[in-house]
Short mmCIF file of C-alpha atoms in Angstrom, two decimals:
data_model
loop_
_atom_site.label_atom_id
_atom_site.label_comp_id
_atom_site.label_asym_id
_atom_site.label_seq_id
_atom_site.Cartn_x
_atom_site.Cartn_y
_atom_site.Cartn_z
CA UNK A 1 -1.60 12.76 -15.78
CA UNK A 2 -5.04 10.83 -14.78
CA UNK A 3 -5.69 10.15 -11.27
CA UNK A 4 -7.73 7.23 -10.25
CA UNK A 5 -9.53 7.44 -7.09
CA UNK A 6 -10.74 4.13 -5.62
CA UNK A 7 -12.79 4.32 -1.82
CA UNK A 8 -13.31 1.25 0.43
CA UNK A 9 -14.95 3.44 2.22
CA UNK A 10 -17.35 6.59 2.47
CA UNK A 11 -13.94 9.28 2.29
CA UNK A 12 -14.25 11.17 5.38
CA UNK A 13 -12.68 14.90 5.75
CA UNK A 14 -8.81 13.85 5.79
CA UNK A 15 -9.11 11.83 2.31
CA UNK A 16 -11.72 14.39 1.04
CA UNK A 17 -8.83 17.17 1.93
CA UNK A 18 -6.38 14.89 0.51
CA UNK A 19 -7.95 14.14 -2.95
CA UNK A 20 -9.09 17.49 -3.95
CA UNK A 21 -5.55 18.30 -3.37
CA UNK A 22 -3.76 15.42 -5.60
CA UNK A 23 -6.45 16.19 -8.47
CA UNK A 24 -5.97 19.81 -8.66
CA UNK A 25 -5.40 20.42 -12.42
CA UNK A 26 -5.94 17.19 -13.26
CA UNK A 27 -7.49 14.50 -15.31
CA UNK A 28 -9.29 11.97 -12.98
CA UNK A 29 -11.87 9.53 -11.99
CA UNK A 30 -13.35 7.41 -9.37
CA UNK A 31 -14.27 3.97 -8.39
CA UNK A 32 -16.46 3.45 -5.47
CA UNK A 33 -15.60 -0.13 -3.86
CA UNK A 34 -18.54 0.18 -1.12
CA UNK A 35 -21.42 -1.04 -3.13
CA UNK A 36 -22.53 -4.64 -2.27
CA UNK A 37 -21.38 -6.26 -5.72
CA UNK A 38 -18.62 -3.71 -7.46
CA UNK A 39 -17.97 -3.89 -11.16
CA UNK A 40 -14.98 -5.35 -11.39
CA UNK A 41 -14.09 -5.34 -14.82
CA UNK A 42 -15.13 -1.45 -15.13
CA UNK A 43 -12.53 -1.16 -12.83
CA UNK A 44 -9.89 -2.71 -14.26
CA UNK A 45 -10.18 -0.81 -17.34
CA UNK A 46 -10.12 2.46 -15.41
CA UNK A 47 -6.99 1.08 -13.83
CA UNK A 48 -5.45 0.60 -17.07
CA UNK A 49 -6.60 4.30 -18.55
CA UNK A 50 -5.04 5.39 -15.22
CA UNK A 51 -1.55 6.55 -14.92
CA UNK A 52 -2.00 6.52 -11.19
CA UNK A 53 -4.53 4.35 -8.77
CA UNK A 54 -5.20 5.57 -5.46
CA UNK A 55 -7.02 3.41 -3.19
CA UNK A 56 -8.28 5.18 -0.26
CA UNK A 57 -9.20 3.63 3.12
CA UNK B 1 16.78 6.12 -14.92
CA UNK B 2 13.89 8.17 -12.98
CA UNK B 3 13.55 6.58 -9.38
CA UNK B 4 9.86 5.66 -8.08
CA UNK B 5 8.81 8.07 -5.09
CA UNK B 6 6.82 6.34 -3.15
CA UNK B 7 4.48 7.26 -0.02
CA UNK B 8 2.88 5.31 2.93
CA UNK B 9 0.58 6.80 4.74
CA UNK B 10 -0.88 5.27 8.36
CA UNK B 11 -3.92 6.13 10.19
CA UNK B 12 -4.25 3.03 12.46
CA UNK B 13 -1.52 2.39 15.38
CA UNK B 14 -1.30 -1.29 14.78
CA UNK B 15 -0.14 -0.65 11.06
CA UNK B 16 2.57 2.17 11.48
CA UNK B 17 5.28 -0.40 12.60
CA UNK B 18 5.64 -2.86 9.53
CA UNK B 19 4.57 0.02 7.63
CA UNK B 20 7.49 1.85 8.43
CA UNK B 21 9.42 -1.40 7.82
CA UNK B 22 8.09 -1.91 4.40
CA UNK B 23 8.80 1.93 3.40
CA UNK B 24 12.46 0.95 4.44
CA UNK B 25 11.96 -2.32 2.42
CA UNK B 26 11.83 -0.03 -0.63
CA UNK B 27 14.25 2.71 0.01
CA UNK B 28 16.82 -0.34 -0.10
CA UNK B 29 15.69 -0.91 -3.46
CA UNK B 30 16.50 2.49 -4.58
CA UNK B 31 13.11 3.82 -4.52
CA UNK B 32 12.56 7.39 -2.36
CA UNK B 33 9.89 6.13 0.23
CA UNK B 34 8.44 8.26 2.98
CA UNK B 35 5.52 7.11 5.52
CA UNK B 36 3.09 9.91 7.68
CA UNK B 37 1.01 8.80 10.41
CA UNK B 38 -2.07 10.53 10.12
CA UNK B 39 -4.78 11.82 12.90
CA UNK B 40 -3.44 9.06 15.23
CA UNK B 41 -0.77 9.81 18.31
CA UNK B 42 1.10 6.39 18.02
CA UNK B 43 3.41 5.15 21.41
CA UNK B 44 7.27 5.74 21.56
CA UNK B 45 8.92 3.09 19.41
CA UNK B 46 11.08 1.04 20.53
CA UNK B 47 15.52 0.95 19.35
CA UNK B 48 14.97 -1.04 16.49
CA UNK B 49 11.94 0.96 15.05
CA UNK B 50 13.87 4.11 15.58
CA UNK B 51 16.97 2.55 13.78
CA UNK B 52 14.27 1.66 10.76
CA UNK B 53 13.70 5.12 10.72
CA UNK B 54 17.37 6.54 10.83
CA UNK B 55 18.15 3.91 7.98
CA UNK B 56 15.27 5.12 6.27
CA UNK B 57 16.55 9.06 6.45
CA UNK B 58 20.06 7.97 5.64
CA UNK B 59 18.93 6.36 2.51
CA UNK B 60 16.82 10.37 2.00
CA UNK B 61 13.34 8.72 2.95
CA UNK B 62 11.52 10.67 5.81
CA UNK B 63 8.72 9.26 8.42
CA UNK B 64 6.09 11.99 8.89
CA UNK B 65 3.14 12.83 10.85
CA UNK B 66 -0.02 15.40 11.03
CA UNK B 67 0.39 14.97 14.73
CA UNK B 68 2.93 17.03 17.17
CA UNK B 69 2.73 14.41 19.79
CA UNK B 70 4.36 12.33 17.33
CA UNK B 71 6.95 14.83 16.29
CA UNK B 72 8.22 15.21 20.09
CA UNK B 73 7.57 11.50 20.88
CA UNK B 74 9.34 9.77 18.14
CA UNK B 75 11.53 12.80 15.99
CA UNK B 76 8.92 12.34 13.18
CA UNK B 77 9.23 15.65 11.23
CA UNK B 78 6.05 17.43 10.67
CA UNK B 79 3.87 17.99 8.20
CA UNK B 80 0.47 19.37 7.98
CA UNK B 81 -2.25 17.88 5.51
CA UNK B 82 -2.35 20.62 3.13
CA UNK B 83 1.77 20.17 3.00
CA UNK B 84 0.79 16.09 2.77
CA UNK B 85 -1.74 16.67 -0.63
CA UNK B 86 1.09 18.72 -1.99
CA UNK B 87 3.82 15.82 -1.39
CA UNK B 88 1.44 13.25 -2.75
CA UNK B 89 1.19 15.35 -6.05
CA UNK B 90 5.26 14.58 -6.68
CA UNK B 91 4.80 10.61 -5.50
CA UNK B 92 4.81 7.92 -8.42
CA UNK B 93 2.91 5.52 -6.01
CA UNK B 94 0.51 6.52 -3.20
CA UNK B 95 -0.48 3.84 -0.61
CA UNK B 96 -3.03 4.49 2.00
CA UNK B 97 -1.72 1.15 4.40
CA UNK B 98 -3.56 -0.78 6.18
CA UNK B 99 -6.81 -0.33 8.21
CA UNK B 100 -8.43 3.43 8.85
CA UNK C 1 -1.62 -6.42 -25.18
CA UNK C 2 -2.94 -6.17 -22.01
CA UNK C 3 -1.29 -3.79 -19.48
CA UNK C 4 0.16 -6.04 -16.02
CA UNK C 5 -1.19 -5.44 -12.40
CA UNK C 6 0.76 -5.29 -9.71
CA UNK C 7 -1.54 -5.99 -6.19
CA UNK C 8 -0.16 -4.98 -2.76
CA UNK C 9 -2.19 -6.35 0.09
CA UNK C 10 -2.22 -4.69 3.61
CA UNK C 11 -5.92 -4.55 4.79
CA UNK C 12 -8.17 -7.85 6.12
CA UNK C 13 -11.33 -7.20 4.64
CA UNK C 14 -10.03 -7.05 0.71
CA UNK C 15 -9.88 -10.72 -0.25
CA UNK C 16 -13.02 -10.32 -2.33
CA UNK C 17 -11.85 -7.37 -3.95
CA UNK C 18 -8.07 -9.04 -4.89
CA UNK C 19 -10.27 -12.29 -6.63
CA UNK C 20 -12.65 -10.01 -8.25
CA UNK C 21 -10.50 -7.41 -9.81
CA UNK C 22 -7.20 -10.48 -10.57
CA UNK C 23 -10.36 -12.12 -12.36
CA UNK C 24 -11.51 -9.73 -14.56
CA UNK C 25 -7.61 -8.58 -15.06
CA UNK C 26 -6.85 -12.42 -16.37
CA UNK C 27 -9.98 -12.16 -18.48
CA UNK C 28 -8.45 -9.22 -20.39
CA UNK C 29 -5.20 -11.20 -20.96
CA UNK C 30 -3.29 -9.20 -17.91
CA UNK C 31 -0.36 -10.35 -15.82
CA UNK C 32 -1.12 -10.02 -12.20
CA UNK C 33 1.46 -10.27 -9.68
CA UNK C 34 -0.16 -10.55 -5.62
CA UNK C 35 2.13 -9.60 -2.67
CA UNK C 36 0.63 -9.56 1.17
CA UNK C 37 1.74 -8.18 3.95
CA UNK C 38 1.63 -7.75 7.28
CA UNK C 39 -2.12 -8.34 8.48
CA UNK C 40 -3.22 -9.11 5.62
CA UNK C 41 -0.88 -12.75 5.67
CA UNK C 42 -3.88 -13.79 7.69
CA UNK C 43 -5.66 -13.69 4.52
CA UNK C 44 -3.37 -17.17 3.40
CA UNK C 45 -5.59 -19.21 6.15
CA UNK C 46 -8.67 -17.70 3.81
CA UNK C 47 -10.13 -21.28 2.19
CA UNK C 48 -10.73 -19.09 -1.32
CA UNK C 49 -6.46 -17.99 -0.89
CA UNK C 50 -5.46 -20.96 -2.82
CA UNK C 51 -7.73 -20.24 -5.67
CA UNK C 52 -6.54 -16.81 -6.06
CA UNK C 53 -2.86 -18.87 -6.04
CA UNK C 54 -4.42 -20.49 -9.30
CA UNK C 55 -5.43 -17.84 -11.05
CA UNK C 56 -3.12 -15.12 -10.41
CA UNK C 57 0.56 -15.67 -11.99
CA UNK C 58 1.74 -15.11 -9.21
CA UNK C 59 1.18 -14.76 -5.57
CA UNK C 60 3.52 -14.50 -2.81
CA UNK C 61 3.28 -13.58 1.04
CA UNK C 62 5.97 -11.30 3.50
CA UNK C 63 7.46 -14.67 5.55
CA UNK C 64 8.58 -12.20 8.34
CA UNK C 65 4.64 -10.82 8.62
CA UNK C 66 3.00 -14.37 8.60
CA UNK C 67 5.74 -15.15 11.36
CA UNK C 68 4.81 -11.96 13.35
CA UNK C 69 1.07 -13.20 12.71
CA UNK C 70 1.55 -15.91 15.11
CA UNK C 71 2.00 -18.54 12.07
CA UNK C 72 4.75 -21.29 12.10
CA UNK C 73 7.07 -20.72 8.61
CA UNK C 74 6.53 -24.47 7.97
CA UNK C 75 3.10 -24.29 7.86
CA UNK C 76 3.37 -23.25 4.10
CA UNK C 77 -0.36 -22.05 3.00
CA UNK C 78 -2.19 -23.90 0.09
CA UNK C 79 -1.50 -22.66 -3.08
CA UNK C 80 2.16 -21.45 -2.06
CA UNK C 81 5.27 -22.99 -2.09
CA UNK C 82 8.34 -22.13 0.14
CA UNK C 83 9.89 -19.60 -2.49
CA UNK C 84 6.67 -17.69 -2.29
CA UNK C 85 7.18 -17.06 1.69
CA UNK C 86 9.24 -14.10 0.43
CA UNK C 87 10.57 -10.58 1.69
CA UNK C 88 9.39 -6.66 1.27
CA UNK C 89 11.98 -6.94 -2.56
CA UNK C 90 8.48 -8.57 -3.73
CA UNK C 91 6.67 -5.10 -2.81
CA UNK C 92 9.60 -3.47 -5.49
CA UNK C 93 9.01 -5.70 -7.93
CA UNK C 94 5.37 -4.89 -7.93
CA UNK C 95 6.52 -1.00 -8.51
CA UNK C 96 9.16 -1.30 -10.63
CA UNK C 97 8.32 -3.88 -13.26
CA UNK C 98 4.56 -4.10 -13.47
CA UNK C 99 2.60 -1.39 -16.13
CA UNK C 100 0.09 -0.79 -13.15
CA UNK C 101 -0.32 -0.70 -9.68
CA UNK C 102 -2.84 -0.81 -7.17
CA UNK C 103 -2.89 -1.40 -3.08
CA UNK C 104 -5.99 -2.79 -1.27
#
């Protein structure tokens, strides 16, 4: 099971609490959608190695 | 056939309403949808809300929330966010709705 | 073959994101399937909406929301056509039948 995490926003303690919680013992990785021009197409690909997409607030 | 589990989760008042109503949306197509307001106390809802939410437990959906203001306001069953990570590990589909 | 994307909208600020990521999705040969809800039906009155209408396969917005939004039913955005004023089953389709999924 791979987790994707994907942030449209700096994750505060809730998500933080949240995430470390849902990856426990899991494959995963992260997208971070705050930066001014995000790579889009890395992210798509990461979507599709994902069996799961998260997108926090 | 293994059914989608899918959960909504609302942190922002003006997003708890429809989001309820789109949890319900997919509980009626066989799906096992739950919604938890997070961190926000949210006003009493009004009949129609509540009869979202009855439908919603009838069809074995649940609406949740971190706070206890909500639990005695609106019979939203409880959950802390520890119990929340650990219900989001058995969800096919995790959707944080809406605005923080 | 490319796997499909299923996009559920139900935040303001994410038109951007929904043209950027459906764009590079096409580009890989993906199906991408756009519901909006809620809110985020405001997003229709967006003058880039209608070119995410072209280049997504499909794209489709909760009627009941855009009603709620203060919007008249008639007043069918560009890029849209009546059937694509649709309901919540749009949201299950999104689940059940496309490879991946992903709300903004």
């Amino acid at each position: 099971m791979k987790i994707l995490n994907v942030y449209r926003s700096v994750p505060d303690e809730t998500v933080q609490q949240l995430v470390k919680i849902v990856n426990r013992d899991r494959d995963t990785d992260n997208f971070d959608l705050t930066v001014e021009n995000p790579d889009y197409d890395s992210l798509v690909d990461k979507i599709f190695e994902a069996d799961q997409t998260i997108c926090w607030w | 056939m293994e059914y989608k589990k899918v959960c909504f989760m609302y942190r922002h008042e003006d997003y708890a309403v429809d989001g309820i109503r789109s949890a319900l949306g997919l509980a009626v197509e066989n799906m096992y949808a739950y919604g938890v307001v997070i961190g926000k106390e949210i006003p009493e809802f009004d009949e129609l809300t509540q009869e979202s939410i009855e439908m919603l437990r009838d069809m074995e959906g649940d609406i949740l929330s971190t706070e206890q203001a909500n639990v005695e306001k609106n019979d939203f069953t409880a959950i802390s966010i520890e119990e929340l990570g650990e219900k989001l590990r058995e969800m096919t589909h995790i959707i944080p709705y809406g605005a923080k | 073959m490319a796997k499909s994307l299923g996009i559920f909208v139900t935040t303001t600020d994410s038109l951007a994101h929904v043209i950027g990521i459906t764009k590079a999705a096409k580009a890989k040969g993906s199906k991408v399937k756009v519901f909006f809800t809620w809110k985020a039906t405001n997003l229709s009155k967006d003058p880039a909406f209608a070119g995410l209408c072209d280049m997504a396969d499909d794209v489709s917005i909760c009627v009941d929301s855009y009603k709620k939004q203060g919007f008249n039913v008639e007043d069918i955005p560009e890029g849209l056509t009546s059937k694509k004023m649709a309901t919540q089953a749009q949201h299950g389709i999104l689940i059940e039948d496309f490879d991946c999924y992903l709300s903004l």
